[in-house]
XYZ file of C-alpha atoms in Angstrom:
732
model
C 73.756 -35.864 2.498
C 74.138 -34.412 -0.967
C 75.096 -30.912 -1.920
C 73.934 -29.507 -5.286
C 76.400 -26.940 -6.650
C 75.209 -25.759 -10.031
C 76.157 -28.919 -11.996
C 75.190 -31.375 -9.203
C 78.014 -32.962 -7.243
C 76.708 -36.489 -6.575
C 77.958 -38.223 -3.464
C 76.029 -41.351 -4.287
C 77.865 -43.836 -2.115
C 77.616 -41.658 0.983
C 73.924 -40.951 0.341
C 73.129 -44.639 -0.068
C 75.027 -45.477 3.089
C 73.249 -42.820 5.102
C 69.865 -43.859 3.694
C 70.333 -47.558 4.405
C 72.038 -47.259 7.785
C 68.802 -46.946 9.818
C 67.392 -49.965 7.995
C 70.477 -52.031 8.810
C 70.130 -51.001 12.433
C 66.454 -52.008 12.392
C 65.071 -48.503 12.762
C 63.035 -48.329 9.505
C 63.405 -46.372 6.288
C 65.327 -43.133 5.770
C 66.112 -40.732 2.959
C 68.893 -38.361 2.155
C 68.855 -34.571 2.481
C 69.995 -32.593 -0.515
C 71.372 -29.114 0.026
C 70.918 -26.720 -2.892
C 73.421 -23.953 -3.411
C 72.849 -21.865 -6.558
C 70.321 -22.866 -9.269
C 69.232 -26.497 -9.580
C 66.532 -28.409 -11.452
C 65.033 -31.838 -10.787
C 62.515 -33.930 -12.706
C 60.586 -37.158 -12.821
C 63.734 -39.312 -13.020
C 65.100 -38.040 -9.721
C 64.425 -40.161 -6.655
C 62.218 -38.617 -3.915
C 64.329 -36.574 -1.546
C 64.253 -33.782 1.037
C 65.792 -30.452 0.141
C 67.306 -27.515 1.941
C 67.842 -24.309 -0.027
C 70.676 -22.128 1.145
C 70.314 -18.338 1.062
C 69.888 -17.108 -2.496
C 69.500 -20.623 -3.929
C 66.846 -21.677 -6.417
C 65.302 -25.095 -7.007
C 63.036 -25.826 -9.973
C 61.047 -29.081 -9.818
C 59.212 -30.315 -12.902
C 57.225 -33.526 -12.547
C 59.285 -34.392 -9.472
C 58.576 -36.019 -6.082
C 59.928 -34.212 -3.003
C 59.879 -35.268 0.663
C 59.935 -31.747 2.116
C 61.654 -28.429 1.477
C 63.304 -26.023 3.964
C 64.178 -22.641 2.473
C 66.601 -20.127 3.880
C 66.351 -16.386 3.361
C 65.928 -15.050 -0.166
C 65.770 -18.511 -1.750
C 63.310 -19.553 -4.473
C 61.335 -22.747 -5.057
C 59.405 -23.459 -8.259
C 57.054 -26.459 -8.334
C 55.662 -27.404 -11.746
C 53.402 -30.476 -11.806
C 55.319 -31.723 -8.799
C 54.443 -33.155 -5.405
C 55.870 -32.384 -1.960
C 54.947 -34.686 0.919
C 56.472 -34.451 4.382
C 55.525 -36.916 7.107
C 57.828 -35.307 9.672
C 57.211 -31.524 9.536
C 56.037 -28.769 7.217
C 55.716 -29.573 3.536
C 57.497 -26.356 2.512
C 58.943 -23.952 5.095
C 59.896 -20.563 3.657
C 62.267 -18.286 5.573
C 62.243 -14.501 5.341
C 62.608 -13.198 1.828
C 61.948 -16.623 0.351
C 59.610 -17.049 -2.593
C 57.581 -20.091 -3.642
C 55.882 -20.506 -7.006
C 53.518 -23.491 -7.167
C 51.569 -24.324 -10.305
C 50.334 -26.772 -12.920
C 48.547 -29.299 -10.684
C 51.246 -29.448 -8.031
C 50.498 -30.662 -4.509
C 52.112 -29.829 -1.156
C 51.466 -31.839 2.020
C 52.855 -31.400 5.519
C 52.190 -33.351 8.694
C 52.276 -29.970 10.495
C 51.756 -27.143 7.992
C 51.454 -27.676 4.282
C 53.140 -24.346 3.566
C 54.762 -22.088 6.168
C 55.559 -18.478 5.239
C 57.900 -17.054 7.866
C 59.503 -13.702 8.641
C 62.537 -12.157 10.271
C 61.921 -8.690 11.633
C 59.888 -6.874 8.980
C 61.193 -9.100 6.223
C 58.487 -11.624 5.272
C 58.178 -14.324 2.629
C 55.704 -14.945 -0.208
C 54.023 -17.675 -2.207
C 52.088 -17.792 -5.471
C 49.921 -20.876 -5.912
C 47.916 -21.555 -9.076
C 45.923 -24.607 -10.174
C 47.320 -26.593 -7.250
C 46.539 -28.015 -3.792
C 48.118 -27.316 -0.381
C 47.289 -29.534 2.602
C 48.444 -29.517 6.205
C 47.297 -31.780 9.005
C 47.337 -28.883 11.505
C 47.409 -25.806 9.234
C 47.089 -25.680 5.474
C 49.098 -22.462 5.046
C 50.592 -20.364 7.824
C 51.199 -16.715 6.882
C 53.349 -14.661 9.224
C 53.282 -10.888 9.572
C 54.665 -9.126 6.471
C 54.228 -12.317 4.409
C 51.926 -12.768 1.431
C 50.016 -15.633 -0.149
C 48.431 -15.464 -3.589
C 45.982 -18.232 -4.607
C 44.566 -18.685 -8.103
C 42.159 -21.545 -8.845
C 43.683 -23.546 -6.023
C 42.681 -25.393 -2.852
C 44.046 -25.128 0.685
C 42.975 -27.762 3.212
C 43.492 -28.258 6.917
C 42.774 -31.984 7.178
C 43.451 -32.937 10.798
C 40.996 -32.742 13.678
C 40.731 -29.127 14.859
C 42.784 -27.849 11.923
C 42.656 -24.537 10.062
C 43.037 -23.965 6.336
C 44.743 -20.539 6.618
C 46.401 -19.045 9.694
C 47.071 -15.354 9.152
C 49.194 -13.437 11.658
C 49.710 -9.695 12.188
C 50.155 -7.773 8.945
C 50.048 -10.871 6.711
C 48.110 -10.748 3.439
C 45.943 -13.283 1.623
C 44.719 -12.803 -1.948
C 42.551 -15.590 -3.350
C 40.820 -15.793 -6.719
C 38.629 -18.715 -7.739
C 39.989 -20.733 -4.830
C 38.719 -22.888 -1.983
C 39.958 -22.924 1.647
C 38.533 -25.543 4.022
C 39.627 -26.362 7.582
C 38.287 -29.049 9.883
C 37.768 -26.439 12.637
C 38.040 -22.960 11.106
C 38.502 -21.796 7.547
C 40.735 -18.809 8.367
C 42.181 -17.760 11.729
C 43.566 -14.229 12.129
C 45.803 -13.391 15.098
C 47.870 -10.390 16.122
C 51.647 -10.585 16.149
C 52.805 -9.751 19.714
C 56.046 -8.173 18.479
C 54.986 -6.397 15.306
C 52.100 -3.945 14.862
C 49.894 -3.829 11.785
C 46.650 -5.194 10.475
C 46.018 -8.195 8.241
C 44.261 -8.140 4.883
C 42.077 -10.790 3.221
C 40.885 -10.333 -0.370
C 38.570 -13.019 -1.726
C 37.498 -12.925 -5.369
C 35.056 -15.648 -6.377
C 36.434 -17.836 -3.599
C 35.034 -20.033 -0.815
C 36.137 -20.274 2.829
C 34.729 -22.966 5.100
C 35.154 -24.146 8.659
C 33.683 -27.654 8.822
C 32.922 -27.627 12.558
C 33.754 -24.031 13.498
C 33.456 -20.562 12.016
C 34.476 -19.561 8.511
C 36.714 -16.719 9.791
C 37.869 -16.364 13.398
C 39.468 -13.043 14.348
C 41.391 -12.521 17.589
C 42.613 -14.438 20.609
C 42.203 -13.370 24.229
C 45.797 -14.403 24.986
C 47.201 -12.065 22.311
C 46.978 -8.312 21.639
C 43.858 -7.068 19.776
C 43.770 -8.054 16.126
C 42.872 -5.825 13.173
C 41.831 -7.233 9.800
C 40.281 -5.846 6.629
C 38.259 -8.415 4.664
C 36.978 -8.007 1.114
C 34.630 -10.447 -0.644
C 33.753 -9.830 -4.289
C 32.300 -11.615 -7.325
C 30.306 -14.313 -5.603
C 32.705 -15.198 -2.784
C 31.153 -17.286 0.007
C 31.788 -18.070 3.680
C 30.458 -21.133 5.499
C 30.739 -22.016 9.161
C 29.821 -25.442 10.486
C 28.602 -23.754 13.680
C 26.554 -21.287 11.605
C 29.009 -18.403 12.162
C 30.695 -16.846 9.155
C 32.630 -14.212 11.151
C 33.582 -14.470 14.838
C 35.433 -11.530 16.416
C 37.070 -11.962 19.848
C 39.746 -10.558 22.147
C 38.999 -6.817 21.764
C 39.721 -7.177 18.036
C 38.322 -5.315 15.025
C 37.159 -6.746 11.708
C 36.114 -4.585 8.764
C 34.342 -6.637 6.099
C 33.301 -5.374 2.662
C 30.950 -7.539 0.595
C 30.435 -6.754 -3.088
C 28.198 -8.801 -5.416
C 28.434 -11.784 -3.058
C 25.856 -13.706 -1.047
C 26.680 -14.824 2.478
C 24.764 -17.193 4.741
C 25.618 -17.347 8.449
C 25.815 -15.292 11.621
C 28.245 -12.568 12.620
C 29.200 -12.863 16.273
C 31.102 -10.083 18.051
C 32.363 -10.533 21.603
C 31.874 -7.655 24.032
C 34.693 -5.148 23.620
C 35.393 -6.232 20.042
C 33.943 -4.602 16.947
C 32.824 -5.543 13.429
C 31.933 -3.138 10.638
C 30.068 -4.619 7.661
C 29.632 -2.899 4.302
C 27.438 -4.538 1.623
C 27.165 -3.107 -1.880
C 26.256 -3.980 -5.476
C 23.375 -6.440 -4.875
C 25.200 -8.263 -2.092
C 23.206 -10.161 0.517
C 23.681 -11.491 4.018
C 21.362 -14.059 5.581
C 21.976 -14.507 9.266
C 21.890 -13.090 12.767
C 24.071 -10.111 13.711
C 25.103 -10.122 17.355
C 26.666 -6.909 18.692
C 27.827 -5.719 15.258
C 29.234 -2.205 15.449
C 27.972 -0.901 12.115
C 26.191 -2.154 9.007
C 25.924 -0.322 5.680
C 23.609 -1.595 2.945
C 23.901 0.081 -0.460
C 23.292 -0.673 -4.119
C 20.180 -2.857 -3.611
C 21.966 -5.017 -1.029
C 19.902 -7.042 1.418
C 20.144 -8.360 4.950
C 17.841 -11.294 5.774
C 17.545 -11.706 9.537
C 17.333 -15.203 11.021
C 17.009 -14.145 14.651
C 16.903 -11.178 17.017
C 19.860 -8.940 16.219
C 21.741 -5.945 17.583
C 23.599 -3.400 15.428
C 25.229 -0.213 16.666
C 24.405 1.867 13.587
C 22.600 1.021 10.363
C 23.091 3.057 7.197
C 20.865 2.409 4.191
C 21.326 3.611 0.639
C 18.882 1.677 -1.513
C 19.351 -1.289 0.813
C 16.785 -3.432 2.603
C 16.344 -5.380 5.835
C 14.132 -8.487 5.861
C 12.779 -9.701 9.210
C 12.838 -13.435 8.462
C 9.967 -15.855 7.855
C 6.353 -14.710 8.001
C 5.617 -16.550 11.267
C 9.039 -16.068 12.878
C 8.686 -12.678 14.521
C 11.995 -10.968 15.307
C 13.344 -7.873 17.011
C 16.061 -5.613 15.586
C 17.734 -3.203 18.003
C 19.694 -0.335 16.445
C 21.808 2.299 18.126
C 21.124 4.648 15.190
C 19.543 4.716 11.728
C 20.327 6.867 8.695
C 19.876 7.017 4.923
C 16.993 5.668 2.865
C 15.955 2.036 2.674
C 13.230 -0.551 3.113
C 12.224 -2.792 6.011
C 10.294 -5.999 5.257
C 8.212 -6.940 8.296
C 5.285 -9.141 9.303
C 2.373 -8.708 11.679
C -0.467 -10.936 12.874
C -3.651 -9.184 13.911
C -5.048 -12.450 15.254
C -2.279 -13.113 17.795
C -0.942 -9.571 18.109
C 2.601 -10.718 17.234
C 4.822 -8.488 15.090
C 8.360 -7.943 13.979
C 9.718 -4.923 15.849
C 12.291 -2.260 14.992
C 13.677 -0.549 18.097
C 16.013 2.432 17.524
C 17.508 3.379 20.873
C 19.349 6.432 19.516
C 18.752 8.910 16.712
C 16.813 7.835 13.611
C 17.082 9.891 10.412
C 16.116 9.499 6.762
C 13.054 8.461 4.784
C 12.325 4.744 4.920
C 9.746 2.371 3.481
C 8.066 -0.490 5.276
C 6.587 -3.503 3.514
C 4.387 -5.548 5.838
C 3.488 -9.090 4.802
C -0.074 -9.627 3.601
C -2.475 -12.161 5.066
C -5.916 -13.531 4.289
C -6.671 -13.992 8.006
C -9.026 -11.516 9.571
C -8.180 -9.413 12.666
C -10.171 -10.476 15.722
C -10.521 -6.864 16.849
C -9.855 -3.517 15.191
C -6.603 -2.997 17.074
C -3.279 -1.316 16.247
C 0.011 -3.174 16.122
C 3.229 -1.459 17.245
C 5.971 -1.941 14.627
C 8.613 0.794 15.114
C 10.016 2.931 17.916
C 12.691 5.641 17.695
C 14.095 7.367 20.757
C 14.883 10.535 18.801
C 15.351 11.998 15.343
C 13.249 13.035 12.366
C 13.032 9.731 10.498
C 9.876 9.008 8.523
C 8.367 5.617 7.697
C 5.732 4.883 5.074
C 4.214 1.750 3.578
C 5.808 0.586 0.351
C 3.180 0.009 -2.314
C 0.377 1.522 -0.270
C -1.889 0.017 2.388
C -1.253 -3.498 3.698
C -3.681 -6.250 2.669
C -4.795 -8.086 5.799
C -8.003 -10.050 5.537
C -10.853 -8.215 3.880
C -9.328 -4.758 4.330
C -6.119 -2.818 3.731
C -4.496 -0.837 6.547
C -2.243 2.192 6.870
C 0.910 2.878 8.887
C 0.095 5.573 11.435
C 2.664 7.684 13.344
C 2.017 8.630 16.946
C 4.922 10.620 18.339
C 8.109 8.581 17.845
C 6.197 5.343 17.307
C 4.566 3.792 14.243
C 1.546 1.485 14.285
C -0.300 -0.613 11.743
C -3.796 0.642 12.410
C -6.797 -1.626 11.801
C -9.417 0.830 13.058
C -10.495 1.529 9.490
C -9.516 0.583 6.005
C -10.497 0.080 2.421
C -11.245 -3.207 0.700
C -8.097 -5.304 0.262
C -6.806 -6.284 -3.158
C -8.134 -9.819 -2.736
C -11.543 -8.506 -1.694
C -11.712 -6.305 -4.782
C -10.955 -9.309 -6.991
C -13.634 -11.477 -5.371
C -16.172 -8.643 -5.604
C -15.321 -8.070 -9.251
C -15.790 -11.719 -10.177
C -19.128 -11.655 -8.356
C -20.438 -8.657 -10.292
C -18.960 -9.562 -13.691
C -21.128 -12.604 -14.400
C -24.305 -10.665 -15.323
C -22.193 -8.407 -17.547
C -20.837 -11.508 -19.265
C -24.393 -12.769 -19.791
C -25.559 -9.491 -21.339
C -22.482 -9.289 -23.574
C -23.391 -12.666 -25.028
C -27.037 -11.593 -25.429
C -26.199 -8.492 -27.483
C -24.937 -10.577 -30.363
C -28.084 -12.691 -30.277
C -30.380 -9.664 -30.390
C -28.762 -8.456 -33.602
C -29.080 -12.031 -34.887
C -32.851 -11.823 -34.483
C -33.007 -8.610 -36.426
C -31.344 -10.476 -39.238
C -33.885 -13.291 -38.964
C -36.652 -10.933 -39.922
C -34.948 -10.514 -43.302
C -34.850 -14.244 -43.982
C -38.548 -14.489 -44.816
C -39.069 -17.459 -42.507
C -36.530 -19.868 -44.005
C -34.732 -22.462 -41.901
C -30.996 -22.060 -41.537
C -27.851 -22.175 -39.446
C -25.673 -19.318 -38.271
C -22.495 -18.353 -36.435
C -21.334 -15.219 -34.639
C -18.054 -13.832 -33.289
C -18.198 -10.928 -30.868
C -16.212 -8.807 -28.440
C -16.999 -6.209 -25.777
C -15.174 -3.996 -23.338
C -16.667 -2.685 -20.088
C -15.285 -0.238 -17.545
C -16.874 -0.607 -14.113
C -16.466 2.374 -11.791
C -15.470 2.178 -8.136
C -18.916 3.517 -7.246
C -20.268 0.093 -8.235
C -18.260 -1.536 -5.438
C -15.100 -2.701 -7.219
C -13.496 -0.891 -10.129
C -12.261 -3.053 -12.987
C -11.988 -3.355 -16.753
C -13.534 -6.292 -18.550
C -12.678 -7.420 -22.080
C -14.876 -10.156 -23.522
C -14.528 -12.246 -26.655
C -16.579 -15.205 -27.807
C -18.624 -16.972 -30.422
C -22.118 -18.437 -30.815
C -23.518 -21.154 -33.096
C -27.164 -21.867 -33.769
C -29.893 -23.099 -36.057
C -33.563 -22.152 -36.444
C -36.637 -22.937 -38.469
C -40.294 -21.870 -38.796
C -42.410 -23.239 -35.975
C -45.274 -25.550 -36.989
C -47.843 -23.839 -34.805
C -49.205 -20.364 -34.204
C -49.987 -18.018 -37.051
C -47.094 -19.157 -39.190
C -44.978 -16.114 -38.393
C -42.923 -17.710 -35.570
C -39.350 -18.932 -35.876
C -37.564 -20.856 -33.147
C -33.998 -21.954 -32.658
C -31.304 -23.263 -30.375
C -27.834 -21.925 -29.726
C -24.595 -22.776 -27.973
C -21.468 -20.748 -27.379
C -18.454 -19.778 -25.353
C -16.961 -16.490 -24.184
C -13.907 -15.526 -22.184
C -13.710 -12.325 -20.176
C -10.434 -10.987 -18.837
C -10.783 -8.742 -15.783
C -8.197 -6.215 -14.625
C -8.752 -4.883 -11.123
C -7.077 -2.150 -9.149
C -3.747 -2.801 -7.414
C -2.323 -5.641 -9.537
C -5.173 -8.147 -9.494
C -6.708 -9.908 -12.440
C -9.375 -12.493 -13.144
C -10.932 -14.583 -15.865
C -14.488 -15.729 -16.495
C -14.932 -18.618 -18.914
C -18.595 -18.876 -19.860
C -20.201 -21.892 -21.553
C -23.847 -21.575 -22.536
C -26.852 -23.225 -24.173
C -30.098 -21.511 -25.062
C -33.275 -21.340 -27.031
C -34.934 -18.408 -28.737
C -38.000 -17.428 -30.737
C -38.967 -14.444 -32.848
C -42.289 -13.317 -34.276
C -43.036 -10.623 -36.825
C -46.494 -9.703 -38.024
C -46.019 -8.758 -41.649
C -49.148 -6.555 -41.769
C -48.718 -4.481 -38.612
C -44.927 -4.637 -38.245
C -45.114 -5.670 -34.595
C -42.466 -8.105 -33.474
C -41.415 -10.074 -30.420
C -38.032 -11.633 -29.554
C -37.561 -14.024 -26.647
C -34.413 -15.721 -25.329
C -33.712 -18.219 -22.540
C -30.065 -19.006 -21.812
C -28.281 -21.285 -19.298
C -24.645 -20.529 -18.404
C -21.824 -22.184 -16.518
C -19.219 -19.691 -15.312
C -15.669 -20.822 -14.514
C -14.144 -18.001 -12.485
C -10.523 -17.517 -11.452
C -8.597 -14.749 -9.709
C -4.863 -14.007 -9.632
C -3.958 -11.385 -7.049
C -0.656 -9.665 -6.280
C -0.950 -8.540 -2.676
C 0.575 -5.445 -1.122
C 3.754 -7.300 -0.130
C 4.322 -8.610 -3.652
C 3.206 -12.172 -2.912
C 0.604 -13.809 -5.144
C -2.564 -15.651 -4.255
C -5.047 -17.419 -6.482
C -8.515 -18.929 -6.363
C -11.098 -20.374 -8.705
C -14.692 -21.602 -8.530
C -17.735 -22.365 -10.679
C -21.221 -20.862 -10.749
C -24.412 -21.446 -12.705
C -26.664 -18.767 -14.160
C -29.950 -18.617 -16.020
C -31.487 -15.639 -17.762
C -34.473 -14.553 -19.814
C -34.896 -11.686 -22.246
C -37.995 -10.388 -23.970
C -38.120 -7.573 -26.522
C -41.265 -6.067 -28.047
C -41.330 -3.474 -30.772
C -42.731 -2.419 -34.092
C -41.188 -2.135 -37.521
C -42.638 1.005 -39.143
C -41.903 1.339 -42.824
C -41.356 4.860 -44.175
C -40.883 6.169 -47.694
C -37.928 5.177 -49.908
C -37.133 2.088 -47.851
C -36.548 3.936 -44.576
C -37.885 2.464 -41.364
C -38.000 3.049 -37.627
C -38.308 0.425 -34.922
C -39.255 1.650 -31.439
C -38.746 -1.105 -28.889
C -38.556 -2.031 -25.239
C -36.548 -4.890 -23.825
C -36.614 -6.526 -20.400
C -33.931 -8.944 -19.252
C -33.223 -10.743 -16.020
C -30.335 -12.916 -14.881
C -29.971 -15.028 -11.766
C -26.582 -16.574 -10.875
C -26.329 -19.196 -8.151
C -22.980 -18.297 -6.596
C -20.926 -20.562 -4.312
C -18.604 -20.109 -1.352
C -15.125 -19.522 -2.671
C -11.750 -18.358 -1.420
C -8.212 -17.455 -2.329
C -5.373 -19.726 -1.317
C -4.184 -17.212 1.306
C -7.367 -17.920 3.283
C -9.489 -14.962 2.181
C -13.041 -16.310 1.884
C -16.178 -15.046 0.158
C -19.627 -16.377 1.061
C -21.665 -17.398 -1.937
C -24.553 -15.011 -2.451
C -26.857 -15.236 -5.434
C -26.338 -12.537 -8.052
C -29.364 -10.916 -9.643
C -29.994 -8.398 -12.384
C -33.105 -6.799 -13.834
C -32.452 -4.625 -16.863
C -34.968 -2.449 -18.659
C -34.293 -0.827 -21.992
C -36.272 1.539 -24.250
C -35.124 2.927 -27.560
C -35.462 2.990 -31.291
C -33.646 1.736 -34.362
C -33.705 3.739 -37.579
C -32.413 2.516 -40.897
C -33.056 1.919 -44.551
C -33.536 -1.172 -46.681
C -31.709 -0.866 -49.975
C -32.262 -3.211 -52.895
C -29.061 -4.084 -54.743
C -28.670 -4.730 -58.455
C -28.051 -8.404 -57.835
C -31.370 -8.876 -56.075
C -30.001 -8.690 -52.562
C -30.616 -6.136 -49.819
C -28.551 -3.886 -47.592
C -29.963 -2.621 -44.333
C -27.767 -0.058 -42.551
C -29.139 1.219 -39.239
C -28.519 3.293 -36.118
C -29.841 2.519 -32.663
C -30.251 4.657 -29.546
C -31.600 3.456 -26.200
C -31.845 4.254 -22.521
C -30.923 1.397 -20.187
C -31.728 1.106 -16.488
C -30.453 -1.511 -14.032
C -32.970 -2.007 -11.222
C -31.087 -4.562 -9.104
C -29.166 -2.877 -6.295
C -28.834 -5.592 -3.663
C -25.948 -7.701 -4.925
C -23.908 -8.158 -1.788
C -20.726 -10.108 -1.132
C -19.513 -11.232 2.278
C -15.729 -11.491 2.495
C -14.400 -12.893 5.786
C -17.796 -12.048 7.229
C -17.745 -8.387 6.138
C -20.488 -7.208 3.785
C -19.619 -5.390 0.574
C -22.084 -4.048 -1.986
C -21.869 -4.598 -5.722
C -24.282 -2.004 -7.032
C -24.565 -1.463 -10.776
C -28.034 0.067 -10.471
C -28.782 3.235 -12.378
C -29.167 4.386 -15.933
C -26.975 4.734 -18.943
C -27.287 5.507 -22.641
C -26.483 3.093 -25.439
C -25.804 3.776 -29.094
C -25.189 1.354 -31.910
C -24.714 1.099 -35.645
C -24.664 -1.812 -38.012
C -25.551 -3.304 -41.326
C -27.414 -6.433 -42.324
C -26.996 -7.701 -45.840
C -28.649 -10.396 -47.914
C -25.938 -11.507 -50.294
C -28.006 -14.257 -51.951
C -31.151 -16.273 -51.388
C -29.235 -18.406 -48.903
C -26.550 -16.196 -47.377
C -26.915 -13.216 -45.025
C -24.189 -11.190 -43.303
C -24.409 -8.950 -40.253
C -22.003 -6.441 -38.586
C -22.871 -4.447 -35.458
C -21.013 -1.860 -33.291
C -22.078 -0.636 -29.825
C -21.200 2.038 -27.287
C -22.635 2.732 -23.844
C -22.037 5.283 -21.099
C -23.303 5.564 -17.530
C -22.071 6.704 -14.126
C -21.171 3.174 -13.002
C -20.734 1.232 -16.240
C -19.201 2.248 -19.539
C -18.960 0.189 -22.692
C -16.226 1.834 -24.797
C -16.854 -0.587 -27.615
C -18.735 -3.671 -28.614
C -18.595 -5.478 -31.930
C -20.019 -8.608 -33.475
C -19.993 -10.086 -36.935
C -21.668 -13.176 -38.293
C -23.414 -14.922 -41.122
C -26.425 -17.160 -41.727
C -26.963 -19.836 -44.302
C -30.523 -20.772 -45.255
C -31.608 -24.111 -46.610
């Protein structure tokens, strides 16, 4: 044995003799024990040894190897880039008042406990561990009542079978920042001290606690007095239990856990007679089952995601939410009481009658929102599903975001006494239904929007004096469709057309014929966060005739379209569903009128136009199962009006022809129906509206003409706030 007295008194011969004696006797290896009295320092050149620190002594180890340290009261141990390894007992055992400072990649290992913080009376010990590792085969660190452990960026491991990383007793305290604590059985065990009252405290900041085969934190023991512990988890701290339990409270004990800006996954299990109070704040979340939890508070946008039927004594919500698990995993939440203001995310199946259920056995207060999961499946019968019951109180529940989309309709939450039902006895068209209806009715509007640019093109042809040529057009239109038409939406269309024409070699010599091709894209915005697109590709042929003597004219168009339709729908529960399909349409238009020349280049052109479109629609659906039966879409449009303008000769030999147009339009087709999930809905754009337009056609040279046209229309079901097209023609 060696004794270190300030300047090291080496008893080398005696130490060697004591160390080698067991070997000489055939009993294996041995090492000396060094007793430290006063302040001592060891380093990398010192042989591995065991140390005992007398009361008030201090040992500083830098880059050293130690075989175990026993510390008496009020002694100090500093480990700097050093290693302690004991194969006989605790790595470091700290008596009352002792202090351990471990840092700079140091390691401590004990065959029993890696680090043992002990007490005498109310006089505990303490340890500060940074950037280091503590390991014990049975317990990583044992913290007695009145003792304290501080961990910074460190790891504590219980490595033996059934071991615990941290054992916290009585009024002991654990503060961990950026650290990791893992035990083979439990991460942290908290027990009462039979001889000293007081509660324990655990503060975790950005730290992880894990029980590989057991719970993350176990509180209480039936063989000991009830345990009290306050637990705080902040800044992304996590708990993981190999048995799925993050907090297990036993033995009539009490655990108060505060979770701030952290996300926990696992169950909370509370034995009968024990209690657990959970407080989540600042976007914290808990995913797991709560079994017999005394109270739960959710504030600051915090969330609880249920994974099974749960029981909570009282639930307080302040901008918090409860989620009832997966859409097809229906669960029951039983509350002793409810208060505050929050949101419940639930699911219901009208086909099977299954629902999540909220049962409040006591008093329910506050104003709460309910978000029920949407579905494309259709209810078998118009029944009502029971979602919520409250034994007493003045709580109110309403649907978040409005009616719930289920199948073809949307349904309301109806209160009957102290119960709330999702009622399917009536309802309005669901968001998905509105989108499918809108796509169905938009295709004729797309067709007519493309035709308007061609009609103005023909007016320009009559200025070309029968020359062959090619042309191009760019156009845009906006339409507002009223709810009275079946589905309210806004449509914005943009596109272009290309074509060529020439005098026809038959007839009276006053006919021109041509071909065209083009593309347009229409963006549709429906009510309640749904949108759609219609991509239209088309080919066509046209002819125009003008009798120079009488002024009579005729314009005819035939056009074949392929419509690529797509819908993107945000349902009432915030989920998205999509669908796309193709359809083919064909349409004809014929306009007859007369160009009447007046004095000074003025003219008037009364006209009538008749157009018809037929679209062969197909069965189509959204990916949530909502299905629309393909019904053909038809339109018959009649128009009567007049164009007035003036032809002005320019100094360069060209012409300008500004004009105004006014017409009455009537849609005769009123039978465009859509069947969604077997329910019939009407798309009815029938009725009249007024149209007004203005434009200018210009002949810039013998070969080049330019045209600009603006349109506006207004009716009870369809409004065109604006329409515009511009183009040019080159003659050869």
